[in-house]
Structures are given as C-alpha cells and as structure tokens.
Amino acid sequence: MATQYPGGLDNFSSVVNAKSAWDPHGLHFGEHVNLQDAIVAIQTAVGAVNYGAGTVGDGNSTEVVTHGLGATPSAVVITPQGNATLWVTAADGTGFTVNRTGSTGDLDFYWQAAVALS
C-alpha cells in the first residue's frame, strides 16, 4: 500500500531539506521542519489517497480494511475481481468495511480511499 499525493508529492525529503519557503497552498516550511508535521500539513492541504487489495474470505460476507489515511475518507472505490456486488459501510478514521452478497468462495478486490482537500 502506498500513499500518493496530488502533484506527485510522494517524497517529503525535498520539503524537509529545503532552506527556502514552499508555499503552493498557503503553507510555509522554513529551515527547521518536523517531518511528521510536514506530512500532516501537506495531507491536510492537498488531500491524500491510499489504495490496496483485499479478500473477502470463503464463508464471509464482509472484510474490514485499514486504510491508513488518519481521517475518514470522503470517497472509497471498490473493484471486485469477479462477478460480484460490493459496497462499503462503517467508514471512519482508521478503516471501512467491504460487504458482498453471498459468502461462497474467496472474493478478491482492489480498493482506493481518498481524503478530500480541507
């Protein structure tokens, strides 16, 4: 699972190591920047997207996914890898539940969750 940010912001070392201001969204990072503070500030300003894959196991009709966004997603997209109907419930700051009709056989799926711009 990888975090991607709009505009290709997936490497924060250039932000932290920058001696000059970085200000595309009203943010200002000077010479001394805490990496975690920079990550949180950028995620808040430009949003964040995480994605991954999961499986609703044989005999189950739900699977809980941990999205790692640190906030409730504003959008979740689920793509089944088979002929199935999937939907999302119980999305919160740590995860969401993928539901399916029936429970026979393993059902693999891909997911993408996004936190919108604040």
PDB file of C-alpha atoms in Angstrom:
ATOM      1  CA  MET A   1       0.000   0.000   0.000  1.00  0.00           C
ATOM      2  CA  ALA A   2       1.439   3.371  -0.987  1.00  0.00           C
ATOM      3  CA  THR A   3       0.345   6.921  -0.288  1.00  0.00           C
ATOM      4  CA  GLN A   4       0.240   9.244  -3.267  1.00  0.00           C
ATOM      5  CA  TYR A   5      -0.458  12.963  -3.174  1.00  0.00           C
ATOM      6  CA  PRO A   6      -1.653  15.269  -5.968  1.00  0.00           C
ATOM      7  CA  GLY A   7       1.144  16.854  -7.956  1.00  0.00           C
ATOM      8  CA  GLY A   8       3.492  13.932  -7.388  1.00  0.00           C
ATOM      9  CA  LEU A   9       4.115  14.751  -3.723  1.00  0.00           C
ATOM     10  CA  ASP A  10       5.314  11.375  -2.582  1.00  0.00           C
ATOM     11  CA  ASN A  11       8.758  12.301  -1.288  1.00  0.00           C
ATOM     12  CA  PHE A  12       8.887  14.676   1.653  1.00  0.00           C
ATOM     13  CA  SER A  13      12.682  14.810   1.957  1.00  0.00           C
ATOM     14  CA  SER A  14      12.808  17.660  -0.544  1.00  0.00           C
ATOM     15  CA  VAL A  15      10.339  19.602   1.617  1.00  0.00           C
ATOM     16  CA  VAL A  16      12.229  18.952   4.828  1.00  0.00           C
ATOM     17  CA  ASN A  17      15.640  19.689   3.318  1.00  0.00           C
ATOM     18  CA  ALA A  18      14.537  22.869   1.591  1.00  0.00           C
ATOM     19  CA  LYS A  19      16.052  26.029   3.019  1.00  0.00           C
ATOM     20  CA  SER A  20      13.568  28.257   1.218  1.00  0.00           C
ATOM     21  CA  ALA A  21       9.805  28.540   1.624  1.00  0.00           C
ATOM     22  CA  TRP A  22       7.495  26.029  -0.013  1.00  0.00           C
ATOM     23  CA  ASP A  23       4.081  27.570  -0.381  1.00  0.00           C
ATOM     24  CA  PRO A  24       1.726  26.077  -3.027  1.00  0.00           C
ATOM     25  CA  HIS A  25      -1.290  26.044  -0.692  1.00  0.00           C
ATOM     26  CA  GLY A  26      -0.525  28.718   1.869  1.00  0.00           C
ATOM     27  CA  LEU A  27       1.946  26.507   3.746  1.00  0.00           C
ATOM     28  CA  HIS A  28       5.332  27.781   4.791  1.00  0.00           C
ATOM     29  CA  PHE A  29       8.163  25.496   5.774  1.00  0.00           C
ATOM     30  CA  GLY A  30      11.368  27.170   6.833  1.00  0.00           C
ATOM     31  CA  GLU A  31      14.743  25.783   7.771  1.00  0.00           C
ATOM     32  CA  HIS A  32      13.646  23.581  10.713  1.00  0.00           C
ATOM     33  CA  VAL A  33      10.770  21.266   9.852  1.00  0.00           C
ATOM     34  CA  ASN A  34       9.477  18.233  11.703  1.00  0.00           C
ATOM     35  CA  LEU A  35       8.840  15.535   9.093  1.00  0.00           C
ATOM     36  CA  GLN A  36       5.587  14.322  10.683  1.00  0.00           C
ATOM     37  CA  ASP A  37       4.274  17.905  10.916  1.00  0.00           C
ATOM     38  CA  ALA A  38       5.124  18.421   7.246  1.00  0.00           C
ATOM     39  CA  ILE A  39       3.310  15.226   6.227  1.00  0.00           C
ATOM     40  CA  VAL A  40       0.179  16.134   8.220  1.00  0.00           C
ATOM     41  CA  ALA A  41       0.180  19.706   6.876  1.00  0.00           C
ATOM     42  CA  ILE A  42       0.525  18.562   3.273  1.00  0.00           C
ATOM     43  CA  GLN A  43      -2.116  15.837   3.632  1.00  0.00           C
ATOM     44  CA  THR A  44      -4.496  18.395   5.115  1.00  0.00           C
ATOM     45  CA  ALA A  45      -3.821  20.914   2.354  1.00  0.00           C
ATOM     46  CA  VAL A  46      -3.828  18.675  -0.706  1.00  0.00           C
ATOM     47  CA  GLY A  47      -5.643  15.549   0.429  1.00  0.00           C
ATOM     48  CA  ALA A  48      -4.355  12.017   0.331  1.00  0.00           C
ATOM     49  CA  VAL A  49      -5.141   8.736  -1.392  1.00  0.00           C
ATOM     50  CA  ASN A  50      -4.317   5.217  -0.258  1.00  0.00           C
ATOM     51  CA  TYR A  51      -5.014   2.032  -2.163  1.00  0.00           C
ATOM     52  CA  GLY A  52      -4.576  -1.669  -1.824  1.00  0.00           C
ATOM     53  CA  ALA A  53      -6.081  -5.090  -2.296  1.00  0.00           C
ATOM     54  CA  GLY A  54      -8.095  -7.354  -0.060  1.00  0.00           C
ATOM     55  CA  THR A  55     -10.088 -10.549   0.044  1.00  0.00           C
ATOM     56  CA  VAL A  56     -13.486 -11.367   1.453  1.00  0.00           C
ATOM     57  CA  GLY A  57     -12.793 -14.923   2.513  1.00  0.00           C
ATOM     58  CA  ASP A  58     -14.855 -18.016   1.778  1.00  0.00           C
ATOM     59  CA  GLY A  59     -17.772 -18.201   4.197  1.00  0.00           C
ATOM     60  CA  ASN A  60     -17.659 -14.460   4.940  1.00  0.00           C
ATOM     61  CA  SER A  61     -19.754 -11.607   3.626  1.00  0.00           C
ATOM     62  CA  THR A  62     -17.578  -8.758   4.977  1.00  0.00           C
ATOM     63  CA  GLU A  63     -13.935  -7.738   5.260  1.00  0.00           C
ATOM     64  CA  VAL A  64     -12.562  -4.834   7.329  1.00  0.00           C
ATOM     65  CA  VAL A  65      -9.894  -2.768   5.563  1.00  0.00           C
ATOM     66  CA  THR A  66      -7.463  -0.462   7.389  1.00  0.00           C
ATOM     67  CA  HIS A  67      -6.871   2.490   5.041  1.00  0.00           C
ATOM     68  CA  GLY A  68      -4.085   4.347   6.892  1.00  0.00           C
ATOM     69  CA  LEU A  69      -5.303   7.826   5.988  1.00  0.00           C
ATOM     70  CA  GLY A  70      -5.712   9.108   9.548  1.00  0.00           C
ATOM     71  CA  ALA A  71      -9.090  10.664   8.670  1.00  0.00           C
ATOM     72  CA  THR A  72     -12.475   9.474   7.447  1.00  0.00           C
ATOM     73  CA  PRO A  73     -12.333   9.083   3.659  1.00  0.00           C
ATOM     74  CA  SER A  74     -14.569  11.309   1.573  1.00  0.00           C
ATOM     75  CA  ALA A  75     -14.605   8.631  -1.137  1.00  0.00           C
ATOM     76  CA  VAL A  76     -13.940   4.885  -1.297  1.00  0.00           C
ATOM     77  CA  VAL A  77     -13.868   2.920  -4.551  1.00  0.00           C
ATOM     78  CA  ILE A  78     -14.052  -0.890  -4.517  1.00  0.00           C
ATOM     79  CA  THR A  79     -13.392  -3.006  -7.619  1.00  0.00           C
ATOM     80  CA  PRO A  80     -14.247  -6.717  -7.374  1.00  0.00           C
ATOM     81  CA  GLN A  81     -12.065  -9.227  -9.178  1.00  0.00           C
ATOM     82  CA  GLY A  82     -15.038 -11.325 -10.155  1.00  0.00           C
ATOM     83  CA  ASN A  83     -18.738 -11.119 -10.853  1.00  0.00           C
ATOM     84  CA  ALA A  84     -19.918  -9.682  -7.538  1.00  0.00           C
ATOM     85  CA  THR A  85     -21.647  -6.729  -5.951  1.00  0.00           C
ATOM     86  CA  LEU A  86     -19.598  -4.933  -3.301  1.00  0.00           C
ATOM     87  CA  TRP A  87     -20.400  -1.916  -1.137  1.00  0.00           C
ATOM     88  CA  VAL A  88     -18.745  -0.015   1.706  1.00  0.00           C
ATOM     89  CA  THR A  89     -20.093   0.625   5.201  1.00  0.00           C
ATOM     90  CA  ALA A  90     -18.690   1.898   8.502  1.00  0.00           C
ATOM     91  CA  ALA A  91     -16.001   4.167   7.046  1.00  0.00           C
ATOM     92  CA  ASP A  92     -14.118   6.030   9.767  1.00  0.00           C
ATOM     93  CA  GLY A  93     -10.677   7.440  10.544  1.00  0.00           C
ATOM     94  CA  THR A  94      -8.993   4.035  10.575  1.00  0.00           C
ATOM     95  CA  GLY A  95     -10.847   1.817   8.119  1.00  0.00           C
ATOM     96  CA  PHE A  96     -14.010   0.707   6.367  1.00  0.00           C
ATOM     97  CA  THR A  97     -15.986  -2.494   5.849  1.00  0.00           C
ATOM     98  CA  VAL A  98     -16.368  -4.108   2.421  1.00  0.00           C
ATOM     99  CA  ASN A  99     -19.635  -6.051   2.082  1.00  0.00           C
ATOM    100  CA  ARG A 100     -20.757  -8.553  -0.535  1.00  0.00           C
ATOM    101  CA  THR A 101     -23.843 -10.525  -1.383  1.00  0.00           C
ATOM    102  CA  GLY A 102     -23.376 -14.205  -0.612  1.00  0.00           C
ATOM    103  CA  SER A 103     -20.395 -15.793   1.072  1.00  0.00           C
ATOM    104  CA  THR A 104     -19.245 -18.635  -1.170  1.00  0.00           C
ATOM    105  CA  GLY A 105     -15.624 -18.653  -2.278  1.00  0.00           C
ATOM    106  CA  ASP A 106     -12.847 -16.112  -1.825  1.00  0.00           C
ATOM    107  CA  LEU A 107     -13.539 -12.772  -3.498  1.00  0.00           C
ATOM    108  CA  ASP A 108     -10.523 -10.561  -4.194  1.00  0.00           C
ATOM    109  CA  PHE A 109     -10.949  -6.816  -4.622  1.00  0.00           C
ATOM    110  CA  TYR A 110      -8.943  -3.642  -5.112  1.00  0.00           C
ATOM    111  CA  TRP A 111      -9.712  -0.518  -3.114  1.00  0.00           C
ATOM    112  CA  GLN A 112      -8.866   3.159  -3.166  1.00  0.00           C
ATOM    113  CA  ALA A 113      -9.779   5.617  -0.403  1.00  0.00           C
ATOM    114  CA  ALA A 114      -9.337   9.397  -0.504  1.00  0.00           C
ATOM    115  CA  VAL A 115      -9.469  12.260   1.952  1.00  0.00           C
ATOM    116  CA  ALA A 116     -10.589  15.458   0.240  1.00  0.00           C
ATOM    117  CA  LEU A 117      -8.969  18.845   0.434  1.00  0.00           C
ATOM    118  CA  SER A 118      -9.779  20.635   3.644  1.00  0.00           C
TER     119      SER A 118
END
